[in-house]
Tab-separated table of C-alpha atoms in Angstrom:
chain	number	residue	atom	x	y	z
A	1	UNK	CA	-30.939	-46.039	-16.768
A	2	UNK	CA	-29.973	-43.529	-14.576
A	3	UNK	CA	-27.676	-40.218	-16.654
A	4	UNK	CA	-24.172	-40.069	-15.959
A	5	UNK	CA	-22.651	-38.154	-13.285
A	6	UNK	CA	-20.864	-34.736	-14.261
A	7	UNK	CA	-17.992	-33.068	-12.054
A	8	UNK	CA	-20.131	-30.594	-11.486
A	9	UNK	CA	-22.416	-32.331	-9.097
A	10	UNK	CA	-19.161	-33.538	-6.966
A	11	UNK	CA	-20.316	-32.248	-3.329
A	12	UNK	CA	-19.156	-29.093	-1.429
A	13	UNK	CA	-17.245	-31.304	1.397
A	14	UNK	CA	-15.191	-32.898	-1.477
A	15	UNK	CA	-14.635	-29.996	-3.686
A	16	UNK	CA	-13.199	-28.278	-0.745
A	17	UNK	CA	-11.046	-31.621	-0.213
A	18	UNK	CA	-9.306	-30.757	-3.871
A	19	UNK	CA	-9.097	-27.107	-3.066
A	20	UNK	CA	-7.063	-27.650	0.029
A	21	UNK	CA	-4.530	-29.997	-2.417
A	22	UNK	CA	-3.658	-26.505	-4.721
A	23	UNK	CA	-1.624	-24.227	-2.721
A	24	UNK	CA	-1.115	-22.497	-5.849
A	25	UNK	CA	-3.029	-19.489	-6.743
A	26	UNK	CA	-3.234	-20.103	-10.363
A	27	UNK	CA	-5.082	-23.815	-9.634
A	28	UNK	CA	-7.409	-22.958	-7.697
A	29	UNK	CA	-8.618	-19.925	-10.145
A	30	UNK	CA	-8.851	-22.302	-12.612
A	31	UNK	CA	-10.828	-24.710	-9.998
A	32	UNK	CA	-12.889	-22.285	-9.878
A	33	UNK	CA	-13.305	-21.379	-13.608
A	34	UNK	CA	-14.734	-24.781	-14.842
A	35	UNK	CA	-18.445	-24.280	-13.987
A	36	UNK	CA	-20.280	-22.766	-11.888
A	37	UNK	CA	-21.058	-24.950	-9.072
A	38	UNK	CA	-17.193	-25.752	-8.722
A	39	UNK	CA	-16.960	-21.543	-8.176
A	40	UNK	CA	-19.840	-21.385	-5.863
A	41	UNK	CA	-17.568	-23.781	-4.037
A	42	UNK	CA	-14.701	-21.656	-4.271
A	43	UNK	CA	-16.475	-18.858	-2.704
A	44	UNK	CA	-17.881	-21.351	0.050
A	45	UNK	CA	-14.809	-23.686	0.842
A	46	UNK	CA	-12.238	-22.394	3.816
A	47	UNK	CA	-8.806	-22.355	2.757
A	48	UNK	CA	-5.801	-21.491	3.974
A	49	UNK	CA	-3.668	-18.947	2.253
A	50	UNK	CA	-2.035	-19.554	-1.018
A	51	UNK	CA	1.283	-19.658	-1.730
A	52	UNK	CA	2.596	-16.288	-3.174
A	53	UNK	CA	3.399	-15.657	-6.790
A	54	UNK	CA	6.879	-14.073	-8.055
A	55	UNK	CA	6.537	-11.265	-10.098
A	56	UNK	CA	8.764	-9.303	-12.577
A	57	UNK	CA	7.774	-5.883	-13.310
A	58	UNK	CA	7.964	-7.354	-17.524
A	59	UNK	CA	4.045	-8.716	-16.231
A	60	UNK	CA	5.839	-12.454	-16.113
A	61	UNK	CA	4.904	-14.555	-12.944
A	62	UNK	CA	5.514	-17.663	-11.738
A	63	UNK	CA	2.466	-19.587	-9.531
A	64	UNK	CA	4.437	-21.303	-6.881
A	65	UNK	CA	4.638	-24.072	-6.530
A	66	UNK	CA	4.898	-24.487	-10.451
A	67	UNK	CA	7.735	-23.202	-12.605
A	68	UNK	CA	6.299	-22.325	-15.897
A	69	UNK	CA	6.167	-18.841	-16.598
A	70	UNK	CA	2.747	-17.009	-16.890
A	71	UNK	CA	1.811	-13.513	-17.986
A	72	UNK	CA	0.023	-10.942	-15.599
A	73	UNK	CA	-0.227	-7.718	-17.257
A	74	UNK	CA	-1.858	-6.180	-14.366
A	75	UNK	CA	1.817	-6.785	-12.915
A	76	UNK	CA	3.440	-4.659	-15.965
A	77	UNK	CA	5.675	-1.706	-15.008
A	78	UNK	CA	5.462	-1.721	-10.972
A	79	UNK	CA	7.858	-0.100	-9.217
A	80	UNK	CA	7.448	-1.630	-5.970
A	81	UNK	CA	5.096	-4.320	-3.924
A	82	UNK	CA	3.427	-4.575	-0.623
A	83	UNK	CA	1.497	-7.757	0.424
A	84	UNK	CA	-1.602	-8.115	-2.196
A	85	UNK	CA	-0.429	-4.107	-3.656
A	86	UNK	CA	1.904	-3.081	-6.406
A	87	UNK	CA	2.953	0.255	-6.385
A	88	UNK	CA	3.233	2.196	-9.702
A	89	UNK	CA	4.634	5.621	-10.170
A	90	UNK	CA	3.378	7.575	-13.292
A	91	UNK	CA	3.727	11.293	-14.909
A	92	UNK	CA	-0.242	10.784	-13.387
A	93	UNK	CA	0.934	10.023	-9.698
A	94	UNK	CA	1.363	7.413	-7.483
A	95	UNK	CA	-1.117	4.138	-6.533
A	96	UNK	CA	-1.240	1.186	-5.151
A	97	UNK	CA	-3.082	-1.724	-7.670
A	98	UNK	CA	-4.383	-5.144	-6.723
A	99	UNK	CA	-3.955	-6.721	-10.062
A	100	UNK	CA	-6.435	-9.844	-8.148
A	101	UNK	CA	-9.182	-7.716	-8.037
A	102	UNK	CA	-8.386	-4.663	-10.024
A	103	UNK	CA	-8.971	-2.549	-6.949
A	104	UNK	CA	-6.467	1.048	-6.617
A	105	UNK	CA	-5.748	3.044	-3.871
A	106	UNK	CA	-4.324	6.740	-4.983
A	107	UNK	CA	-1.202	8.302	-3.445
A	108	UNK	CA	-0.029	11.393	-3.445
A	109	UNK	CA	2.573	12.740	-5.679
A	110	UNK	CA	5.828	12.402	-4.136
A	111	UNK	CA	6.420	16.371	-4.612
A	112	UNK	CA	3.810	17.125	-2.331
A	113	UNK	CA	5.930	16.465	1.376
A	114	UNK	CA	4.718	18.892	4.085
A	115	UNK	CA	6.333	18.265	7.532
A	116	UNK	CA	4.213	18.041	11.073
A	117	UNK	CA	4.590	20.648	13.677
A	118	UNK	CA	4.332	19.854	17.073
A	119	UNK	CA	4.172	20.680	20.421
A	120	UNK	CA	4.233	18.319	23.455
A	121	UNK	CA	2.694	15.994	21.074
A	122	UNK	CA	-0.319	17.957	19.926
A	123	UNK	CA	0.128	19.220	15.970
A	124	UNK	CA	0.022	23.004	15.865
A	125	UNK	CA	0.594	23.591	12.020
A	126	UNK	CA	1.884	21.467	8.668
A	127	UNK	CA	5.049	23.189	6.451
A	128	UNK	CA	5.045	22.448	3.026
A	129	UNK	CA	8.924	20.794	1.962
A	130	UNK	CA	9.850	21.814	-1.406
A	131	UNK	CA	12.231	18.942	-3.013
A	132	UNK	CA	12.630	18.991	-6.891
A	133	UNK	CA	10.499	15.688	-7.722
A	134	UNK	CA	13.763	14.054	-9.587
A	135	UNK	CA	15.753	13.748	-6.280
A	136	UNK	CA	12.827	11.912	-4.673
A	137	UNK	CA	12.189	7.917	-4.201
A	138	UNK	CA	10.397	6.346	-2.399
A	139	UNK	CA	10.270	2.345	-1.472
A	140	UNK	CA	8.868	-0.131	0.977
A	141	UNK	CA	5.592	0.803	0.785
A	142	UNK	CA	3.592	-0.943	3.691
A	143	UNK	CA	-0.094	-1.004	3.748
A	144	UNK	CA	-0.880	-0.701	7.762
A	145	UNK	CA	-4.898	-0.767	7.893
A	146	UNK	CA	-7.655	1.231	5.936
A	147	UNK	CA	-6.381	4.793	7.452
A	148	UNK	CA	-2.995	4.538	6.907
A	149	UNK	CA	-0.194	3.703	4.576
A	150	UNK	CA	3.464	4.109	5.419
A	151	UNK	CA	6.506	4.197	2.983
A	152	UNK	CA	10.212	5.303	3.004
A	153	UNK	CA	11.412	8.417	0.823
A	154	UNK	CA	14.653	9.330	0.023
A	155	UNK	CA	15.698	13.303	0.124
A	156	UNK	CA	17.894	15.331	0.762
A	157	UNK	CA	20.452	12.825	1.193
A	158	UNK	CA	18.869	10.873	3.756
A	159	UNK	CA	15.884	8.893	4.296
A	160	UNK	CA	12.904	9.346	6.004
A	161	UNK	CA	9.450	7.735	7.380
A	162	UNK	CA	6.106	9.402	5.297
A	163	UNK	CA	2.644	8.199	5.779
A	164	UNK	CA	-0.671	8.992	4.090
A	165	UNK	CA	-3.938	8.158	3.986
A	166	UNK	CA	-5.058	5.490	1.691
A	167	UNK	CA	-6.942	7.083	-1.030
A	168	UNK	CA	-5.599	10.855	0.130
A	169	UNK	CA	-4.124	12.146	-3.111
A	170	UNK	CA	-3.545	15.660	-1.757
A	171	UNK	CA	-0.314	15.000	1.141
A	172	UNK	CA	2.480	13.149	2.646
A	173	UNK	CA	3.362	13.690	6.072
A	174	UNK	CA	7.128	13.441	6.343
A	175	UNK	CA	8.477	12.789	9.791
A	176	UNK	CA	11.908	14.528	9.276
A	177	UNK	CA	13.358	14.243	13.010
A	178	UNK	CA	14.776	11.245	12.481
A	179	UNK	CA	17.229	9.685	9.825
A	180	UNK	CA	17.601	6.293	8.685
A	181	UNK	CA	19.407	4.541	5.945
A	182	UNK	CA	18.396	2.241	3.081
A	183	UNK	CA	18.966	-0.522	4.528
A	184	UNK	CA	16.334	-0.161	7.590
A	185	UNK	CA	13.628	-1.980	7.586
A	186	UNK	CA	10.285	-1.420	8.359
A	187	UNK	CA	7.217	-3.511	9.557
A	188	UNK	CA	3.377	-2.613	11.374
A	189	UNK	CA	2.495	-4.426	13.876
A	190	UNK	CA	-0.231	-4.070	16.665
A	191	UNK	CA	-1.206	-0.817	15.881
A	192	UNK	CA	2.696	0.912	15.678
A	193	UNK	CA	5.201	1.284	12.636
A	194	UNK	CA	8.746	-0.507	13.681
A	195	UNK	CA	11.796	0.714	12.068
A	196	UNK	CA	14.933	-1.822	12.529
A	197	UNK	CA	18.314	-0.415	12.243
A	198	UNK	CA	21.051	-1.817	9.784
A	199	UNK	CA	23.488	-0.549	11.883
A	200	UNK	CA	22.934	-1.691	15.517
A	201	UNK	CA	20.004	-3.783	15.183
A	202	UNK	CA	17.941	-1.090	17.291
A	203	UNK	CA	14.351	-1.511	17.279
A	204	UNK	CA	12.381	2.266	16.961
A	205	UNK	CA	8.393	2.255	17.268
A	206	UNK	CA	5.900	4.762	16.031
A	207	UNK	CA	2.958	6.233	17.318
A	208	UNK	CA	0.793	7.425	14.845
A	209	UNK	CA	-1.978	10.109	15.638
A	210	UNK	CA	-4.807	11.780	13.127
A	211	UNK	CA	-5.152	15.466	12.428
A	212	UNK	CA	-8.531	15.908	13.908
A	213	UNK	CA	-9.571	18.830	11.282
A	214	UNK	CA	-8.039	16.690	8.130
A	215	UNK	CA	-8.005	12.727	9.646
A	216	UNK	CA	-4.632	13.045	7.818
A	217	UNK	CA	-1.864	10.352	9.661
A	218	UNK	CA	1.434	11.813	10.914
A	219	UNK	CA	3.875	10.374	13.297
A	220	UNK	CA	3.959	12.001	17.018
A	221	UNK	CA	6.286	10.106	18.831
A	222	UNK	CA	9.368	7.546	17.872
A	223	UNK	CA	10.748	5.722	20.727
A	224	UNK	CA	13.922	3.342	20.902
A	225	UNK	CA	12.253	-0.186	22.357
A	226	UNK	CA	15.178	-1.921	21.519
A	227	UNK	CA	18.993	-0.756	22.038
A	228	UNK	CA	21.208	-2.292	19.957
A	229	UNK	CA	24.964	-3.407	19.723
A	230	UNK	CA	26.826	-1.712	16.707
A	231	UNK	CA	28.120	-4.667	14.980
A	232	UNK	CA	30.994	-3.437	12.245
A	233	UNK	CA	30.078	-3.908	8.564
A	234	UNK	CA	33.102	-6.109	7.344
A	235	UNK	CA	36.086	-4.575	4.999
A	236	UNK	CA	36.779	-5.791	2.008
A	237	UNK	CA	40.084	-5.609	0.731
A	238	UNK	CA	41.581	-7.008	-2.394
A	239	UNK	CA	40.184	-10.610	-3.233
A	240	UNK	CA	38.705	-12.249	0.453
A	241	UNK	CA	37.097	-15.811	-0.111
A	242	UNK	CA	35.729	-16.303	2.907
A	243	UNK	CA	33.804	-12.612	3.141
A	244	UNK	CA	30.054	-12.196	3.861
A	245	UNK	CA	27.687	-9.860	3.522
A	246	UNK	CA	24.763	-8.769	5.601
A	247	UNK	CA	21.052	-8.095	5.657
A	248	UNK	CA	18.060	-7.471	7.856
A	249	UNK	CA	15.127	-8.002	7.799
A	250	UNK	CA	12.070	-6.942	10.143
A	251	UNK	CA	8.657	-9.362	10.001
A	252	UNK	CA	5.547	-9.869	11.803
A	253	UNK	CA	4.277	-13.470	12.325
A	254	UNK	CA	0.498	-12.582	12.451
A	255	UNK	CA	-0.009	-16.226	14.144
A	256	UNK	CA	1.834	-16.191	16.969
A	257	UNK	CA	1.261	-12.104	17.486
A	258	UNK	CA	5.193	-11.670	17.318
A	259	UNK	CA	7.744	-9.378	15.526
A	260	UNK	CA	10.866	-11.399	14.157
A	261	UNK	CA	13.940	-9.942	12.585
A	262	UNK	CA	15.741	-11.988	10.349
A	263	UNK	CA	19.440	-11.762	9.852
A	264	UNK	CA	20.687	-13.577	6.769
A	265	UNK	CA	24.361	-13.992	6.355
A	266	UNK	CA	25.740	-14.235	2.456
A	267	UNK	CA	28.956	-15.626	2.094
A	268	UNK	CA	31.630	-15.075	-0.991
A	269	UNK	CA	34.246	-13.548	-2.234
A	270	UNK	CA	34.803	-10.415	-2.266
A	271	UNK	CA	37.026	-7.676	-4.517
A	272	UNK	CA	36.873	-4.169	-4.307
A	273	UNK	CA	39.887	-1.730	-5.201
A	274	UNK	CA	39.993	2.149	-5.719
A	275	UNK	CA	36.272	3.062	-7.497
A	276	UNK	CA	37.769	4.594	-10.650
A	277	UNK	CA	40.126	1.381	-11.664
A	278	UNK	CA	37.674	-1.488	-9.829
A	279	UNK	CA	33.831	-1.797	-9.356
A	280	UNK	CA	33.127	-3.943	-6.130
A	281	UNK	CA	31.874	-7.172	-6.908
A	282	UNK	CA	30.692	-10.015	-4.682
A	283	UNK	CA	30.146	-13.739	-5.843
A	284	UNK	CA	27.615	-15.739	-3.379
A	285	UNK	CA	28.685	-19.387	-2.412
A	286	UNK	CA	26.308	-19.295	0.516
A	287	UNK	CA	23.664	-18.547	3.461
A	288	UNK	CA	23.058	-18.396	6.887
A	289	UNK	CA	20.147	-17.464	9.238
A	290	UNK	CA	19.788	-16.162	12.190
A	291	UNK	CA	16.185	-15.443	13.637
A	292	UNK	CA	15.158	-12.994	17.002
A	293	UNK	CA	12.226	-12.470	18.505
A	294	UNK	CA	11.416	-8.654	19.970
A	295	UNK	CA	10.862	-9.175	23.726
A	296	UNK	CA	9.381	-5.229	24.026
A	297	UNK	CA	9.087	-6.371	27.997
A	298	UNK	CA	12.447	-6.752	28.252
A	299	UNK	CA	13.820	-4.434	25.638
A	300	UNK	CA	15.702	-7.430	23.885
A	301	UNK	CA	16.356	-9.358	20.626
A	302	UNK	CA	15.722	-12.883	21.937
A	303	UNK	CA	17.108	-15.924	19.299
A	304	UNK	CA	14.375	-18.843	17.961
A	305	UNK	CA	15.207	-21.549	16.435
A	306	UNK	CA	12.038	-22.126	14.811
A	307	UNK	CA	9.395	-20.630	12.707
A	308	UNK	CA	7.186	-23.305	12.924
A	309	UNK	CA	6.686	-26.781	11.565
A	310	UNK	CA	3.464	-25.114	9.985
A	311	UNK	CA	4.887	-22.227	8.496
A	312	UNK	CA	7.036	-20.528	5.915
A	313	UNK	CA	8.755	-17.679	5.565
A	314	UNK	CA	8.975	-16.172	2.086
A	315	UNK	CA	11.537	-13.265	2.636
A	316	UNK	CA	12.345	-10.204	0.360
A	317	UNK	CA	13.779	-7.115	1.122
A	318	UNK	CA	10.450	-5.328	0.132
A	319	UNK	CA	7.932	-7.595	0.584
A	320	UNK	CA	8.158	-10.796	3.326
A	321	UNK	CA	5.085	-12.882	4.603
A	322	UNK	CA	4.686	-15.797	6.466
A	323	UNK	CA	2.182	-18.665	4.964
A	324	UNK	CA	0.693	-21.718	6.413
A	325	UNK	CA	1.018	-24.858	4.851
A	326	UNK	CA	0.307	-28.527	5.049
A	327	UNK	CA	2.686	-31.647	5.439
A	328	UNK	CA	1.102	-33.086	2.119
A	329	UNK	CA	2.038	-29.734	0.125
A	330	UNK	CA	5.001	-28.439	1.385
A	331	UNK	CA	7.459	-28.917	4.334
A	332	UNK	CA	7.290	-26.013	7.006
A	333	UNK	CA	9.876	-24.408	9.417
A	334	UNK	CA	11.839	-22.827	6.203
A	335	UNK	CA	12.615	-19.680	4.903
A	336	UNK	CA	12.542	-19.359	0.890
A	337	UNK	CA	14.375	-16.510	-0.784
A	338	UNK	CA	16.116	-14.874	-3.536
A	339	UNK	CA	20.060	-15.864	-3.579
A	340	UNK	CA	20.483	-12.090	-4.629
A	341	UNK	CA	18.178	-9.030	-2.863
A	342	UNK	CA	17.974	-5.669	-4.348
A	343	UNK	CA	19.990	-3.884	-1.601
A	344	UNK	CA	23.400	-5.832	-2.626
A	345	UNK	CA	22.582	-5.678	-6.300
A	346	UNK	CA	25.581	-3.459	-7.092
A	347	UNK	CA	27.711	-6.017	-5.228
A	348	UNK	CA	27.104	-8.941	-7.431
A	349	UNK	CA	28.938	-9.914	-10.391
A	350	UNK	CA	28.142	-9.561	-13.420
A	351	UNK	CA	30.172	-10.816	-15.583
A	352	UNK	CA	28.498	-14.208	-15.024
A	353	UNK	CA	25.117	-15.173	-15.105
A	354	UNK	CA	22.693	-12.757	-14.734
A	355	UNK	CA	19.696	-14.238	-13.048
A	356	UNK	CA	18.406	-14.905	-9.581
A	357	UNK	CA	16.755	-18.686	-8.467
A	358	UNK	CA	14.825	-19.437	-5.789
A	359	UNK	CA	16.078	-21.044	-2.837
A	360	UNK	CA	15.230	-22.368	0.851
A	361	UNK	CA	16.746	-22.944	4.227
A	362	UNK	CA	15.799	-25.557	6.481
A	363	UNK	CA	15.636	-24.117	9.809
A	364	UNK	CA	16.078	-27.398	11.615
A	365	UNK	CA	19.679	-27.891	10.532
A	366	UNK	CA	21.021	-24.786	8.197
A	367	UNK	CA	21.200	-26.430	4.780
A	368	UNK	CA	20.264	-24.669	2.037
A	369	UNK	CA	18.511	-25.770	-1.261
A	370	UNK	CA	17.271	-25.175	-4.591
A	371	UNK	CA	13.143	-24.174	-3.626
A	372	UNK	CA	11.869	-24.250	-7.655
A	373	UNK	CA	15.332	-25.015	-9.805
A	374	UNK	CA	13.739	-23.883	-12.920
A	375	UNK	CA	12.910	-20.632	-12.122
A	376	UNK	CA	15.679	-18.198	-13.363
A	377	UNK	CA	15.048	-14.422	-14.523
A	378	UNK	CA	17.245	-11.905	-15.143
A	379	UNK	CA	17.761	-8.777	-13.222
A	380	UNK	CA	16.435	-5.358	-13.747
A	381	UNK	CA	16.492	-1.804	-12.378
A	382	UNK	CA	13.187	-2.863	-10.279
A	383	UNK	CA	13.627	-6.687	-8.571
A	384	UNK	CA	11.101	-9.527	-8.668
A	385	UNK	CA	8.763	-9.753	-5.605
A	386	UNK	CA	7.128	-11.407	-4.189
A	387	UNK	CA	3.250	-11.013	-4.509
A	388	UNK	CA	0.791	-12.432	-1.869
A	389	UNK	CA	-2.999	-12.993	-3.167
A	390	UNK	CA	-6.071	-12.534	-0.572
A	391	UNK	CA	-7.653	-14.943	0.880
């Protein structure tokens, strides 16, 4: 009598048939933890990319498309996120941490700024900016490529562009020519940094050159590709029911090679009265979205309607990636995000409940829907995130 088959001896074609049914991180690590052939086929078996985890900086996550809550202590204490990366600031200094693979990537200490100086686009010399290290912040890191890392600092009242090396612990090199605001946003794409405008929905690019005697990054050029149209930032006054609030967004779909910005409208009610008798509050009833693609041969924000019946977006202020998925898993052409980003968090109420949920828009008609209802957390000083694995 012949022994009994194990699970272990299923073949590669058919283990990699299961592995394309968990779009969830968290299965297919524990696929892959049962034996060792079913690893060996981890390692072997094509698959498309997972979907993302949420993180809290308290090292709780949740493996989408599930809702129980797991710990990840290699998510403990971050301070910001960027694709695969957390960023963590310490008394040490600053890195960037893969809590998948346990890899880090050092950063210079934000007190160490030093400014470019150039003529007709050729670096003569660096100046050192002195900034007391309490009045700096940075956020939005975004890991470009191997050579260089990009991020937006705070000082001085405004906010600036700094990039660095990955690895470099020694400088940052500030680009202090132009200001933005906090609300920007910032993507790389096809070998340039993009800076969107809150204000105008201007599109700026950025050449980056290396310091030939260092191979330290710093920005040479920033050019306006897009102009434009200042669009007024409501009022609110009193109690208004039908206010809304806005946000930006700026995105690369690696797939189709394009840049996207995302304009999400949240609407409420509103109050807001002199700051020393009442705090402005805003309670969200609901969301709209509007999605451009940059035409840089034009020099124009063109609308889509689409993203893709094989696609989603997961959008956060800090941290936004599109994902394939499959029909059987998951239906495409949405956008999933927070009902509350970390940019409007002082506008919220609080007197109610105190957590944020998951939620997604259907791009084919508008309507909007709880994406995992059991998810809830409560808000802290540093947001959940979203937190993309490697494939």
């Amino acid at each position: 009598m012949a022994p009994p088959s194990s699970w272990s001896d299923i073949p590669l074609e058919l283990a990699g048939l299961v592995l394309r049914r968990l779009p969830a991180n968290v299965d297919r690590v524990r696929f892959a933890a049962v034996c060792p052939q079913w690893r060996a086929a981890a390692r072997e078996v094509t698959l498309p990319s997972p979907l993302p985890l949420l993180a809290l900086p308290d090292g709780t996550v949740y493996s989408l498309p599930g809702s129980e809550p797991l710990r990840f202590p290699g998510c403990t204490g971050y301070a910001d996120a960027c694709g695969n990366w957390l960023a963590f600031s310490t008394e040490e200094g600053c890195f960037l941490s893969d809590p998948f693979s346990n890899a880090t990537v050092t950063l210079p200490q934000l007190s160490r700024l030093q400014a470019p100086c150039h003529r007709g686009g050729r670096l003569v010399s660096w100046i050192e900016i002195e900034e007391p290290p309490e009045k700096l912040t940075m956020y939005k890191p975004v890991f470009c490529s191997r050579q260089l890392i990009a991020i937006f600092i705070t000082y001085q009242y405004s906010t600036k562009v700094a990039v660095c090396q990955p690895g470099a612990a020694s400088w940052w090199s500030v680009h202090v020519d132009h200001r933005f605001e906090l609300t920007d946003d910032m993507a790389f794409h096809q070998g340039k940094l993009y800076i969107l405008n809150d204000d105008d929905h201007s599109l700026f690019a950025m050449d980056i050159s290396v310091d030939h005697r260092t191979g330290a990054p710093w920005i040479c050029q920033v050019r306006r590709v897009i102009s434009g149209v200042l669009i007024p930032r409501p009022a609110i006054r009193g109690i208004c029911r039908n206010e809304h609030q806005k946000m930006l967004y700026l995105v690369e779909s690696e797939s189709h090679g394009t840049l996207l910005m995302i304009h999400r409208k949240t609407y409420g009610q509103g109050r807001i009265g002199p700051r020393w008798l009442v705090a402005g509050t805003f309670v969200s009833s609901g969301w709209e979205f509007e999605v451009f693609m940059a035409d840089f041969q034009q020099s124009k924000w063109t609308k889509v309607t689409t993203i893709g019946d094989d696609q989603v977006l997961f959008l956060r202020r800090r941290c936004s990636r599109f994902i394939r998925v499959s029909p059987e898993d998951m239906q495409g052409d949405g956008i999933i995000f927070l009902d509350r980003d970390d940019e409007d968090h002082d506008w919220y109420d609080h007197r109610g409940s105190s957590s944020d949920s998951c939620k997604v828009c259907d791009m084919r008609d508008g309507t909007v829907s709880p994406f995992v209802p059991s998810v809830h957390f409560e808000r802290r000083s540093v947001p959940a995130t979203w937190l993309f694995p490697q494939v």
